[in-house]
PDB file of C-alpha atoms in Angstrom:
ATOM      1  CA  UNK A   1      55.167 -64.332 -26.579  1.00 54.00           C
ATOM      2  CA  UNK A   2      52.138 -63.767 -24.879  1.00 57.00           C
ATOM      3  CA  UNK A   3      50.728 -60.511 -23.740  1.00 55.00           C
ATOM      4  CA  UNK A   4      49.008 -60.109 -20.457  1.00 56.00           C
ATOM      5  CA  UNK A   5      46.728 -57.646 -19.662  1.00 56.00           C
ATOM      6  CA  UNK A   6      47.199 -55.509 -16.835  1.00 57.00           C
ATOM      7  CA  UNK A   7      45.032 -56.031 -13.684  1.00 62.00           C
ATOM      8  CA  UNK A   8      42.128 -53.443 -13.314  1.00 56.00           C
ATOM      9  CA  UNK A   9      42.894 -50.736 -10.717  1.00 57.00           C
ATOM     10  CA  UNK A  10      41.469 -51.464  -7.553  1.00 58.00           C
ATOM     11  CA  UNK A  11      38.615 -48.905  -6.916  1.00 56.00           C
ATOM     12  CA  UNK A  12      35.091 -48.718  -5.484  1.00 60.00           C
ATOM     13  CA  UNK A  13      32.565 -51.013  -7.251  1.00 63.00           C
ATOM     14  CA  UNK A  14      30.341 -48.724  -9.194  1.00 65.00           C
ATOM     15  CA  UNK A  15      28.315 -51.620 -11.186  1.00 79.00           C
ATOM     16  CA  UNK A  16      25.423 -51.200  -8.804  1.00 85.00           C
ATOM     17  CA  UNK A  17      25.552 -47.646  -8.934  1.00 83.00           C
ATOM     18  CA  UNK A  18      25.529 -47.849 -12.921  1.00 88.00           C
ATOM     19  CA  UNK A  19      23.019 -50.381 -12.803  1.00 92.00           C
ATOM     20  CA  UNK A  20      20.515 -48.165 -10.795  1.00 93.00           C
ATOM     21  CA  UNK A  21      21.421 -45.236 -13.298  1.00 93.00           C
ATOM     22  CA  UNK A  22      20.248 -47.336 -16.129  1.00 94.00           C
ATOM     23  CA  UNK A  23      17.233 -48.412 -14.418  1.00 94.00           C
ATOM     24  CA  UNK A  24      16.208 -44.816 -13.579  1.00 95.00           C
ATOM     25  CA  UNK A  25      16.883 -43.489 -16.996  1.00 94.00           C
ATOM     26  CA  UNK A  26      14.364 -46.454 -18.492  1.00 94.00           C
ATOM     27  CA  UNK A  27      11.895 -45.750 -16.100  1.00 92.00           C
ATOM     28  CA  UNK A  28      12.274 -41.828 -16.818  1.00 93.00           C
ATOM     29  CA  UNK A  29      12.084 -42.255 -20.666  1.00 94.00           C
ATOM     30  CA  UNK A  30      10.066 -45.540 -21.414  1.00 96.00           C
ATOM     31  CA  UNK A  31       6.913 -45.055 -23.609  1.00 97.00           C
ATOM     32  CA  UNK A  32       3.749 -45.948 -22.114  1.00 97.00           C
ATOM     33  CA  UNK A  33       1.831 -48.771 -23.722  1.00 97.00           C
ATOM     34  CA  UNK A  34      -1.900 -48.209 -24.999  1.00 98.00           C
ATOM     35  CA  UNK A  35      -4.611 -50.200 -26.833  1.00 98.00           C
ATOM     36  CA  UNK A  36      -6.858 -48.838 -29.485  1.00 97.00           C
ATOM     37  CA  UNK A  37     -10.107 -50.910 -28.992  1.00 95.00           C
ATOM     38  CA  UNK A  38     -12.843 -51.182 -31.893  1.00 91.00           C
ATOM     39  CA  UNK A  39     -16.367 -52.095 -31.254  1.00 83.00           C
ATOM     40  CA  UNK A  40     -17.143 -54.896 -33.744  1.00 78.00           C
ATOM     41  CA  UNK A  41     -20.055 -57.261 -34.455  1.00 74.00           C
ATOM     42  CA  UNK A  42     -18.615 -60.302 -33.036  1.00 65.00           C
ATOM     43  CA  UNK A  43     -21.221 -62.329 -31.258  1.00 58.00           C
ATOM     44  CA  UNK A  44     -23.301 -64.773 -33.022  1.00 59.00           C
ATOM     45  CA  UNK A  45     -26.315 -62.730 -32.300  1.00 69.00           C
ATOM     46  CA  UNK A  46     -24.740 -59.492 -33.822  1.00 73.00           C
ATOM     47  CA  UNK A  47     -24.317 -57.641 -30.611  1.00 73.00           C
ATOM     48  CA  UNK A  48     -21.187 -55.502 -30.691  1.00 71.00           C
ATOM     49  CA  UNK A  49     -17.930 -56.994 -28.893  1.00 81.00           C
ATOM     50  CA  UNK A  50     -14.619 -55.253 -28.355  1.00 88.00           C
ATOM     51  CA  UNK A  51     -11.755 -55.984 -30.462  1.00 89.00           C
ATOM     52  CA  UNK A  52      -7.974 -54.826 -30.167  1.00 93.00           C
ATOM     53  CA  UNK A  53      -7.435 -52.797 -33.409  1.00 94.00           C
ATOM     54  CA  UNK A  54      -3.934 -51.555 -32.495  1.00 97.00           C
ATOM     55  CA  UNK A  55      -1.293 -51.267 -29.870  1.00 98.00           C
ATOM     56  CA  UNK A  56       0.518 -47.907 -29.256  1.00 98.00           C
ATOM     57  CA  UNK A  57       3.504 -46.249 -27.744  1.00 98.00           C
ATOM     58  CA  UNK A  58       3.043 -42.931 -26.271  1.00 98.00           C
ATOM     59  CA  UNK A  59       6.250 -41.101 -25.624  1.00 97.00           C
ATOM     60  CA  UNK A  60       7.038 -38.326 -23.063  1.00 95.00           C
ATOM     61  CA  UNK A  61       6.842 -35.532 -25.781  1.00 96.00           C
ATOM     62  CA  UNK A  62       3.278 -36.664 -26.377  1.00 97.00           C
ATOM     63  CA  UNK A  63       3.757 -38.205 -29.772  1.00 98.00           C
ATOM     64  CA  UNK A  64       2.585 -41.911 -30.311  1.00 98.00           C
ATOM     65  CA  UNK A  65       3.606 -44.708 -32.473  1.00 98.00           C
ATOM     66  CA  UNK A  66       0.951 -47.379 -33.462  1.00 98.00           C
ATOM     67  CA  UNK A  67       0.915 -50.494 -35.408  1.00 97.00           C
ATOM     68  CA  UNK A  68      -2.584 -52.447 -36.069  1.00 95.00           C
ATOM     69  CA  UNK A  69      -2.887 -55.934 -34.759  1.00 94.00           C
ATOM     70  CA  UNK A  70      -2.633 -57.360 -38.225  1.00 92.00           C
ATOM     71  CA  UNK A  71       0.387 -55.244 -39.056  1.00 92.00           C
ATOM     72  CA  UNK A  72      -1.225 -53.594 -42.081  1.00 92.00           C
ATOM     73  CA  UNK A  73      -1.062 -50.062 -40.646  1.00 92.00           C
ATOM     74  CA  UNK A  74       1.814 -48.286 -38.936  1.00 96.00           C
ATOM     75  CA  UNK A  75       1.402 -44.778 -38.041  1.00 95.00           C
ATOM     76  CA  UNK A  76       3.131 -41.860 -35.976  1.00 97.00           C
ATOM     77  CA  UNK A  77       0.447 -39.081 -34.172  1.00 97.00           C
ATOM     78  CA  UNK A  78       0.893 -36.257 -32.326  1.00 98.00           C
ATOM     79  CA  UNK A  79      -1.006 -37.868 -29.408  1.00 98.00           C
ATOM     80  CA  UNK A  80      -2.572 -41.170 -28.561  1.00 98.00           C
ATOM     81  CA  UNK A  81      -6.110 -39.598 -28.865  1.00 97.00           C
ATOM     82  CA  UNK A  82      -5.201 -38.549 -32.481  1.00 97.00           C
ATOM     83  CA  UNK A  83      -3.873 -42.030 -33.311  1.00 97.00           C
ATOM     84  CA  UNK A  84      -7.308 -43.164 -32.285  1.00 96.00           C
ATOM     85  CA  UNK A  85      -9.062 -40.612 -34.314  1.00 95.00           C
ATOM     86  CA  UNK A  86      -6.815 -41.373 -37.433  1.00 94.00           C
ATOM     87  CA  UNK A  87      -7.469 -45.125 -37.072  1.00 94.00           C
ATOM     88  CA  UNK A  88     -11.231 -44.593 -36.853  1.00 93.00           C
ATOM     89  CA  UNK A  89     -11.235 -42.834 -40.261  1.00 92.00           C
ATOM     90  CA  UNK A  90     -13.070 -44.975 -42.992  1.00 79.00           C
ATOM     91  CA  UNK A  91     -14.165 -47.454 -40.247  1.00 83.00           C
ATOM     92  CA  UNK A  92     -17.933 -47.852 -39.408  1.00 80.00           C
ATOM     93  CA  UNK A  93     -17.209 -48.387 -35.727  1.00 83.00           C
ATOM     94  CA  UNK A  94     -15.596 -46.189 -33.046  1.00 88.00           C
ATOM     95  CA  UNK A  95     -12.052 -46.550 -31.681  1.00 93.00           C
ATOM     96  CA  UNK A  96     -11.408 -46.280 -28.058  1.00 94.00           C
ATOM     97  CA  UNK A  97      -7.944 -45.316 -26.297  1.00 97.00           C
ATOM     98  CA  UNK A  98      -7.174 -47.699 -23.243  1.00 97.00           C
ATOM     99  CA  UNK A  99      -4.515 -47.519 -21.190  1.00 97.00           C
ATOM    100  CA  UNK A 100      -3.607 -51.275 -19.957  1.00 95.00           C
ATOM    101  CA  UNK A 101      -1.569 -50.034 -16.721  1.00 92.00           C
ATOM    102  CA  UNK A 102      -4.591 -48.416 -15.527  1.00 92.00           C
ATOM    103  CA  UNK A 103      -6.838 -51.498 -15.630  1.00 88.00           C
ATOM    104  CA  UNK A 104      -7.528 -53.729 -12.740  1.00 77.00           C
ATOM    105  CA  UNK A 105      -8.697 -57.230 -12.673  1.00 66.00           C
ATOM    106  CA  UNK A 106     -12.220 -58.146 -11.313  1.00 62.00           C
ATOM    107  CA  UNK A 107     -10.607 -59.058  -7.694  1.00 58.00           C
ATOM    108  CA  UNK A 108      -8.883 -55.665  -7.739  1.00 52.00           C
ATOM    109  CA  UNK A 109      -5.448 -57.055  -8.622  1.00 51.00           C
ATOM    110  CA  UNK A 110      -3.684 -55.598 -11.434  1.00 50.00           C
TER     111      UNK A 110
END
C-alpha cells in the first residue's frame, strides 16, 4: 500500500520574503575582500613592481584571515593592517593593504 503525503496547507507564499531575509543577512555579515600587495623587483630593468602577495577577508568584528597567493601561509590577525604587518616580517619589501571594492578602472567604471 502506497502512502501519500498530505497537500501543504494553503497559505501566503513566504519564499520571496525568506529569500530577501537571506540576502539581507548575507549583505550584513559578509566579510570584505582585501589584497596585500608587495613591491617586488619584477621588471627587466630591476624597477620595483607590484605583486599580490596574499588575499584576505576582513570580518565585521575587525579580525582578518589571510592566505598567501602560493598558499604557504594562512594566518589570522586582529585586523587587515596587522595582517599586512605580519606578512611583511622577514621580507625585504613593504606590504600594502588594498581594498579592491574601492578601486575604479581608468574609465571611471568599477
